[in-house]
Backbone as a chain_set.jsonl record, in Angstrom:
{"seq": "MALSMSDRQAFLAEPHVASLSVVAGPDRGPLTVPIWYYFVPGDVPWVLTPPDSRKARLIAAAGRFTLLVHRTSPTVRYVSVEGRVIDTGPATEDQIRLLAGRYLPADRVDAYVEFARHEHIIRMQPEHWLSSDLG", "coords": {"N": [[66.958, 106.692, 68.701], [66.574, 104.29, 70.755], [67.56, 100.698, 70.279], [65.985, 97.84, 69.577], [66.906, 94.408, 71.759], [66.689, 92.43, 69.956], [67.422, 93.846, 67.385], [69.594, 94.792, 68.319], [71.523, 93.049, 68.247], [70.877, 92.081, 65.697], [72.336, 93.513, 64.204], [75.025, 93.734, 65.384], [75.604, 91.599, 64.472], [76.231, 91.798, 61.674], [79.028, 92.483, 59.432], [80.94, 94.578, 60.407], [83.259, 96.915, 60.999], [84.607, 96.882, 64.3], [85.489, 99.547, 67.133], [87.627, 98.629, 69.569], [87.4, 99.33, 73.213], [89.117, 99.548, 75.994], [90.532, 99.723, 78.923], [93.038, 101.939, 80.145], [94.423, 102.351, 82.383], [95.045, 104.521, 85.524], [96.191, 106.879, 84.87], [95.443, 107.56, 81.861], [93.591, 107.81, 79.512], [91.235, 105.09, 78.263], [92.501, 102.405, 76.138], [91.778, 102.867, 72.265], [90.93, 100.973, 69.779], [91.046, 99.802, 66.238], [89.46, 96.944, 65.011], [88.439, 93.42, 64.261], [85.769, 90.873, 64.751], [84.035, 89.202, 65.565], [80.414, 87.903, 65.87], [76.937, 85.822, 66.662], [73.643, 86.125, 66.92], [72.408, 85.328, 70.111], [74.4, 84.523, 70.819], [78.193, 84.95, 72.072], [79.907, 87.765, 71.908], [83.353, 87.813, 70.288], [86.745, 88.078, 69.745], [90.342, 88.188, 68.457], [93.368, 88.246, 68.689], [96.897, 88.562, 69.216], [98.721, 86.888, 71.707], [100.118, 88.338, 73.402], [100.424, 90.97, 72.732], [99.559, 94.954, 73.571], [96.316, 95.374, 73.793], [95.574, 92.75, 74.588], [96.888, 92.406, 76.94], [96.154, 94.231, 78.598], [93.357, 94.09, 78.409], [93.009, 91.35, 80.152], [93.932, 92.52, 82.299], [91.958, 94.19, 82.905], [89.534, 92.673, 82.261], [87.19, 93.159, 81.253], [86.303, 94.677, 78.306], [84.706, 96.671, 75.897], [83.026, 96.78, 72.889], [82.408, 98.622, 69.816], [80.103, 99.04, 67.289], [79.448, 101.179, 64.374], [77.593, 102.749, 61.626], [77.359, 104.834, 59.179], [75.509, 105.527, 56.901], [73.315, 103.903, 55.345], [71.706, 105.211, 57.482], [72.262, 106.654, 60.546], [73.45, 104.613, 62.797], [74.002, 103.193, 65.939], [75.658, 100.422, 67.654], [76.88, 99.984, 70.931], [78.872, 97.144, 73.163], [79.777, 96.431, 76.495], [81.146, 94.3, 78.34], [82.158, 91.301, 80.635], [85.131, 89.401, 80.652], [85.09, 86.425, 79.4], [86.461, 84.119, 78.861], [89.498, 83.087, 77.832], [91.977, 81.683, 75.494], [93.959, 80.364, 73.015], [93.044, 80.198, 69.695], [91.555, 78.419, 67.27], [92.083, 76.997, 64.152], [89.549, 76.701, 62.746], [87.769, 78.849, 64.174], [89.296, 81.17, 63.354], [89.715, 81.148, 60.7], [86.543, 81.604, 60.306], [86.4, 83.999, 61.423], [87.616, 85.15, 59.73], [86.499, 84.883, 57.337], [84.307, 86.691, 57.374], [84.933, 88.858, 56.621], [87.029, 89.058, 54.145], [87.69, 87.767, 50.891], [87.487, 85.505, 49.358], [89.499, 83.785, 48.568], [91.906, 84.871, 49.908], [91.514, 84.141, 52.177], [92.678, 81.778, 52.91], [95.476, 82.846, 53.569], [95.467, 84.89, 55.388], [94.731, 83.035, 57.623], [96.936, 82.072, 58.467], [98.843, 84.228, 58.943], [97.356, 85.12, 61.198], [97.421, 82.339, 62.938], [98.559, 82.107, 65.731], [97.264, 83.739, 67.266], [94.653, 84.394, 70.061], [91.863, 84.224, 71.31], [89.541, 86.108, 72.861], [86.454, 86.207, 74.521], [83.881, 87.755, 75.153], [81.332, 88.351, 78.034], [78.008, 90.073, 77.374], [76.991, 92.982, 79.382], [76.121, 95.296, 79.375], [74.399, 97.43, 77.012], [74.174, 99.906, 74.258], [72.979, 101.582, 71.763], [71.643, 103.42, 68.978], [69.586, 104.6, 66.667], [69.271, 106.813, 64.502], [67.522, 107.28, 61.673]], "CA": [[65.776, 105.65, 69.232], [67.235, 102.69, 70.882], [67.61, 99.897, 69.374], [65.077, 96.533, 70.139], [67.652, 93.482, 71.835], [67.083, 91.769, 68.706], [67.787, 94.815, 66.394], [71.127, 95.486, 68.233], [72.383, 91.572, 67.886], [71.452, 91.768, 64.164], [73.294, 94.654, 63.549], [76.085, 93.555, 65.717], [75.982, 90.378, 64.072], [77.07, 92.125, 60.502], [80.735, 92.35, 59.342], [81.192, 96.131, 60.826], [84.899, 97.073, 61.32], [84.644, 97.809, 65.618], [86.326, 99.782, 68.359], [87.731, 98.02, 70.864], [87.917, 100.201, 74.193], [89.946, 98.95, 77.149], [91.027, 100.156, 80.309], [94.928, 101.707, 79.922], [95.786, 102.737, 83.255], [94.601, 105.695, 85.943], [96.801, 108.655, 84.236], [95.297, 107.301, 80.689], [92.346, 107.62, 78.943], [90.973, 104.342, 77.53], [93.063, 102.37, 74.735], [90.966, 102.692, 71.341], [91.65, 100.378, 68.329], [90.113, 98.905, 65.03], [89.436, 95.28, 65.382], [87.725, 92.702, 63.549], [85.231, 90.99, 65.866], [82.609, 87.683, 65.595], [79.096, 88.036, 66.92], [75.973, 85.512, 65.91], [72.753, 86.443, 67.717], [72.2, 84.953, 70.744], [75.932, 84.316, 71.487], [79.003, 86.107, 72.736], [81.365, 88.442, 70.142], [84.707, 87.599, 70.21], [87.745, 88.668, 68.888], [91.311, 87.721, 68.101], [94.592, 89.186, 69.159], [97.975, 88.103, 69.66], [98.31, 86.951, 73.133], [101.431, 89.555, 74.202], [99.564, 92.343, 72.693], [98.795, 95.657, 74.18], [95.388, 94.986, 74.059], [95.718, 91.227, 75.796], [97.287, 92.688, 77.98], [95.238, 95.357, 79.173], [92.203, 93.322, 78.746], [93.102, 90.597, 81.244], [94.046, 93.478, 83.876], [90.501, 94.872, 83.396], [88.932, 92.041, 82.933], [85.931, 93.31, 80.691], [86.356, 95.088, 76.867], [84.035, 97.477, 75.223], [83.515, 97.025, 71.539], [81.126, 99.687, 69.026], [80.545, 98.967, 65.573], [78.411, 102.355, 63.695], [77.664, 102.968, 60.509], [76.783, 106.204, 58.791], [74.538, 105.104, 55.465], [71.784, 104.368, 54.668], [70.592, 105.438, 58.245], [73.14, 106.492, 60.952], [72.966, 103.644, 63.958], [75.792, 101.967, 66.461], [75.524, 99.404, 69.109], [77.477, 99.362, 72.175], [78.08, 96.237, 73.773], [80.497, 96.249, 77.093], [80.901, 93.121, 79.338], [83.389, 91.116, 81.244], [85.71, 88.546, 79.333], [84.246, 85.25, 79.803], [87.152, 83.585, 78.62], [90.821, 83.44, 76.477], [92.748, 80.904, 74.925], [94.661, 79.733, 71.327], [92.607, 80.533, 68.701], [91.565, 77.12, 66.517], [91.637, 77.664, 62.674], [88.091, 77.176, 62.409], [87.336, 80.173, 64.346], [89.924, 82.074, 62.562], [88.514, 80.914, 59.155], [85.796, 82.11, 60.61], [86.403, 85.344, 61.112], [88.508, 85.947, 57.964], [85.404, 84.657, 56.196], [83.563, 87.981, 57.644], [85.745, 90.532, 56.091], [87.756, 88.684, 53.327], [87.519, 87.073, 49.675], [87.694, 83.678, 49.765], [90.833, 83.815, 48.044], [92.495, 85.456, 51.09], [91.016, 83.371, 53.778], [94.209, 80.879, 53.905], [96.749, 83.618, 53.878], [95.309, 84.785, 56.781], [94.608, 82.014, 58.682], [98.314, 81.739, 58.61], [99.134, 85.295, 59.369], [97.316, 84.925, 62.531], [97.595, 80.965, 63.753], [99.011, 82.018, 67.169], [96.094, 84.836, 67.846], [93.857, 84.03, 70.711], [90.542, 84.368, 71.418], [89.323, 86.466, 73.758], [85.067, 85.788, 74.248], [83.169, 88.766, 76.118], [79.429, 88.254, 78.034], [77.709, 91.2, 77.425], [76.552, 93.102, 80.15], [75.538, 96.857, 79.211], [74.228, 97.328, 75.515], [73.804, 101.147, 73.972], [72.352, 101.897, 70.991], [70.897, 104.506, 68.296], [69.454, 104.57, 65.11], [68.673, 108.322, 63.502], [67.353, 106.836, 60.608]], "C": [[67.039, 104.87, 69.524], [66.952, 101.458, 70.222], [66.725, 98.77, 70.053], [66.601, 95.347, 70.568], [67.596, 92.648, 70.574], [67.65, 92.666, 67.355], [69.563, 95.109, 66.619], [71.647, 94.225, 68.085], [72.484, 91.459, 66.251], [72.196, 92.258, 63.481], [74.766, 94.297, 64.136], [76.939, 92.443, 64.901], [76.637, 90.759, 62.34], [78.203, 92.906, 60.389], [80.943, 93.805, 59.885], [82.656, 95.675, 61.605], [84.603, 97.6, 63.289], [85.602, 98.447, 66.484], [86.439, 99.283, 68.872], [88.087, 99.238, 71.673], [88.39, 99.181, 75.341], [90.562, 99.665, 78.449], [92.504, 100.485, 80.396], [95.333, 102.07, 81.187], [95.168, 103.921, 84.081], [94.762, 106.574, 85.147], [96.405, 108.461, 82.73], [93.857, 107.209, 80.504], [92.335, 105.639, 78.078], [92.045, 103.583, 75.786], [91.521, 101.903, 73.755], [91.454, 101.841, 70.149], [90.52, 99.493, 67.531], [90.035, 97.309, 65.481], [88.232, 94.56, 64.953], [87.094, 91.715, 64.507], [84.239, 89.232, 64.856], [81.437, 87.615, 66.468], [77.745, 87.043, 66.281], [74.727, 85.708, 67.294], [72.435, 85.093, 68.561], [73.551, 83.889, 71.802], [77.025, 84.713, 72.437], [79.764, 86.439, 71.609], [82.486, 88.213, 71.117], [85.578, 87.788, 69.451], [89.042, 88.482, 69.166], [92.163, 88.703, 67.999], [95.878, 88.551, 69.542], [98.409, 88.132, 71.4], [99.355, 88.516, 74.208], [101.37, 90.709, 73.862], [99.16, 93.202, 73.604], [97.697, 95.45, 74.886], [94.791, 93.88, 74.935], [95.926, 91.989, 76.747], [96.54, 93.442, 78.836], [93.404, 94.544, 79.394], [92.273, 92.109, 79.6], [93.503, 91.247, 82.587], [92.768, 93.77, 83.971], [89.687, 93.568, 83.465], [87.6, 91.836, 81.977], [86.941, 94.823, 79.22], [84.946, 95.869, 76.491], [83.552, 97.339, 73.635], [81.394, 97.944, 70.854], [81.082, 99.717, 67.932], [79.208, 100.061, 65.267], [78.6, 102.284, 62.631], [76.677, 103.988, 60.033], [75.534, 106.471, 57.903], [74.221, 103.972, 55.414], [71.617, 105.79, 56.158], [72.564, 105.797, 59.514], [72.956, 105.635, 62.288], [74.657, 102.965, 64.072], [75.053, 101.167, 67.108], [77.112, 99.363, 69.561], [77.465, 98.258, 72.357], [79.778, 96.295, 74.661], [80.092, 95.025, 78.097], [82.437, 92.4, 79.531], [84.034, 89.926, 80.719], [85.371, 87.202, 80.228], [85.614, 83.902, 79.441], [88.317, 83.488, 77.435], [91.437, 82.032, 76.473], [93.364, 80.766, 73.632], [93.643, 79.856, 70.402], [92.47, 78.827, 68.043], [92.019, 77.992, 65.383], [90.673, 77.546, 62.219], [87.932, 78.337, 62.971], [88.297, 81.219, 63.622], [89.643, 81.68, 60.972], [87.155, 81.806, 59.418], [85.178, 83.498, 60.607], [86.844, 85.896, 59.834], [87.229, 85.724, 57.257], [84.295, 85.813, 56.002], [84.077, 88.927, 56.742], [86.407, 90.353, 54.698], [87.347, 88.102, 52.452], [87.899, 86.243, 49.865], [88.885, 83.374, 49.586], [91.92, 84.403, 49.164], [92.307, 85.097, 52.646], [92.446, 82.739, 54.523], [95.415, 81.757, 54.061], [96.565, 84.218, 55.389], [95.424, 84.476, 58.046], [96.602, 82.047, 58.799], [98.738, 82.651, 58.893], [98.619, 85.085, 61.022], [96.948, 83.567, 63.404], [97.623, 81.257, 65.011], [98.434, 83.285, 67.326], [95.492, 83.735, 69.046], [92.728, 84.965, 70.808], [90.228, 84.913, 72.716], [87.616, 86.816, 73.748], [84.364, 87.234, 75.597], [81.61, 88.019, 76.14], [79.363, 89.618, 78.052], [76.778, 91.105, 78.455], [75.692, 94.767, 80.227], [75.737, 96.808, 77.56], [74.239, 99.032, 75.912], [73.969, 100.932, 72.75], [71.249, 103.193, 70.207], [70.911, 104.008, 67.128], [68.687, 105.778, 64.842], [68.244, 107.859, 62.139], [66.127, 108.171, 60.278]], "O": [[68.097, 104.778, 68.902], [65.91, 101.378, 69.572], [66.776, 98.823, 71.281], [67.468, 95.382, 69.695], [68.672, 92.171, 70.213], [68.248, 92.115, 66.431], [70.437, 95.428, 65.814], [72.73, 94.429, 67.536], [73.434, 91.047, 65.585], [72.718, 91.844, 62.447], [75.715, 94.554, 63.396], [78.145, 92.305, 64.694], [77.467, 89.991, 61.854], [78.407, 93.884, 61.108], [81.55, 94.155, 58.872], [83.024, 94.748, 62.327], [84.395, 98.802, 63.458], [86.662, 97.833, 66.6], [85.355, 98.863, 69.275], [88.837, 100.102, 71.218], [87.913, 98.05, 75.424], [91.496, 100.339, 78.015], [93.282, 99.572, 80.673], [96.549, 102.169, 81.345], [94.563, 104.623, 83.271], [93.814, 107.157, 84.62], [97.048, 109.259, 82.048], [93.078, 106.613, 81.248], [93.296, 105.145, 77.488], [92.181, 104.159, 74.707], [90.604, 101.145, 74.071], [92.502, 102.193, 69.608], [89.571, 98.815, 67.925], [90.72, 96.785, 66.36], [87.111, 94.991, 65.221], [87.917, 91.511, 65.4], [84.12, 88.671, 63.767], [81.501, 87.303, 67.657], [77.385, 87.524, 65.206], [75.0, 85.436, 68.463], [72.238, 84.007, 68.016], [73.603, 83.12, 72.762], [76.727, 84.801, 73.629], [80.162, 85.749, 70.671], [82.525, 88.372, 72.337], [85.281, 87.683, 68.261], [89.193, 88.588, 70.383], [91.97, 89.78, 67.435], [95.691, 87.808, 70.507], [98.409, 89.12, 72.134], [99.183, 89.227, 75.198], [102.038, 91.583, 74.415], [98.47, 92.754, 74.52], [97.668, 95.331, 76.111], [93.861, 93.974, 75.736], [94.975, 92.26, 77.479], [96.395, 93.013, 79.98], [92.617, 94.569, 80.341], [91.103, 91.782, 79.802], [93.441, 90.707, 83.692], [92.268, 93.658, 85.091], [89.159, 93.271, 84.537], [87.016, 90.758, 81.865], [87.904, 95.564, 79.415], [83.986, 95.352, 77.063], [84.03, 98.342, 73.105], [80.2, 97.903, 71.151], [81.927, 100.366, 67.316], [78.116, 99.866, 65.802], [79.675, 101.807, 62.265], [75.491, 104.043, 60.355], [74.721, 107.377, 58.086], [75.018, 103.033, 55.45], [71.459, 106.988, 55.922], [73.659, 105.291, 59.271], [72.081, 106.148, 62.986], [75.614, 102.595, 63.392], [73.824, 101.231, 67.111], [78.118, 98.963, 68.975], [76.43, 97.694, 71.999], [80.818, 96.241, 74.004], [78.959, 94.838, 78.541], [83.483, 92.681, 78.948], [83.169, 89.246, 80.168], [85.41, 87.074, 81.451], [85.455, 82.778, 79.917], [88.06, 83.781, 76.267], [91.353, 81.319, 77.473], [92.79, 81.668, 73.022], [93.165, 78.753, 70.668], [93.347, 78.039, 68.394], [92.274, 79.196, 65.424], [90.497, 78.171, 61.173], [87.941, 79.2, 62.093], [87.72, 82.27, 63.34], [89.237, 82.616, 60.283], [86.85, 82.684, 58.611], [84.149, 83.992, 60.148], [86.465, 86.849, 59.154], [86.949, 86.62, 56.461], [83.591, 85.978, 55.006], [83.362, 89.764, 56.191], [86.422, 91.358, 53.987], [86.308, 87.552, 52.82], [88.819, 86.108, 50.671], [89.444, 82.667, 50.424], [93.058, 84.074, 48.829], [92.711, 85.516, 53.73], [93.024, 82.867, 55.602], [96.357, 81.32, 54.722], [97.341, 84.047, 56.329], [95.854, 85.019, 59.063], [97.008, 81.994, 59.96], [99.683, 82.232, 59.561], [99.431, 84.917, 61.932], [96.275, 83.663, 64.43], [96.723, 80.732, 65.667], [99.293, 84.128, 67.581], [95.754, 82.532, 69.029], [92.675, 86.15, 70.477], [90.592, 84.281, 73.708], [87.325, 87.722, 72.968], [84.625, 87.287, 76.799], [80.939, 87.478, 75.261], [80.231, 90.353, 78.524], [76.037, 90.162, 78.732], [74.855, 95.146, 81.046], [76.71, 96.383, 76.937], [74.281, 99.524, 77.039], [74.9, 100.22, 72.374], [70.304, 103.735, 70.78], [71.737, 103.284, 66.571], [67.462, 105.743, 64.961], [69.029, 108.343, 61.323], [65.55, 108.225, 59.192]]}, "num_chains": 1, "name": "protein.A"}
């Protein structure tokens, strides 16, 4: 059963680890990697990555990517969102801190901020959603 838009957005707003997929070329399957992301309902999802990483180069070439988040307990539920890149650029310390705070204990956030200081933010405009709840 597909989720409503509000349920999709609420589920995506939870701190899951996403699978990011992006076209990798005509003779390759898509690049699919685990990634942290940030999303609040009513806004657009975003990820951080080093600007010279393979995924950043592929996203820049394709102009779009997909995020898939899922859980298997207590129910099988997933949300996939795909869309075009609307902007990229150096991440601010506040953005890095916001993302790290979703996934790390408070005492490890500062170290992550230092580690990710040179990463870029890539924001996506959602265009296509898929979801299911096999509760």
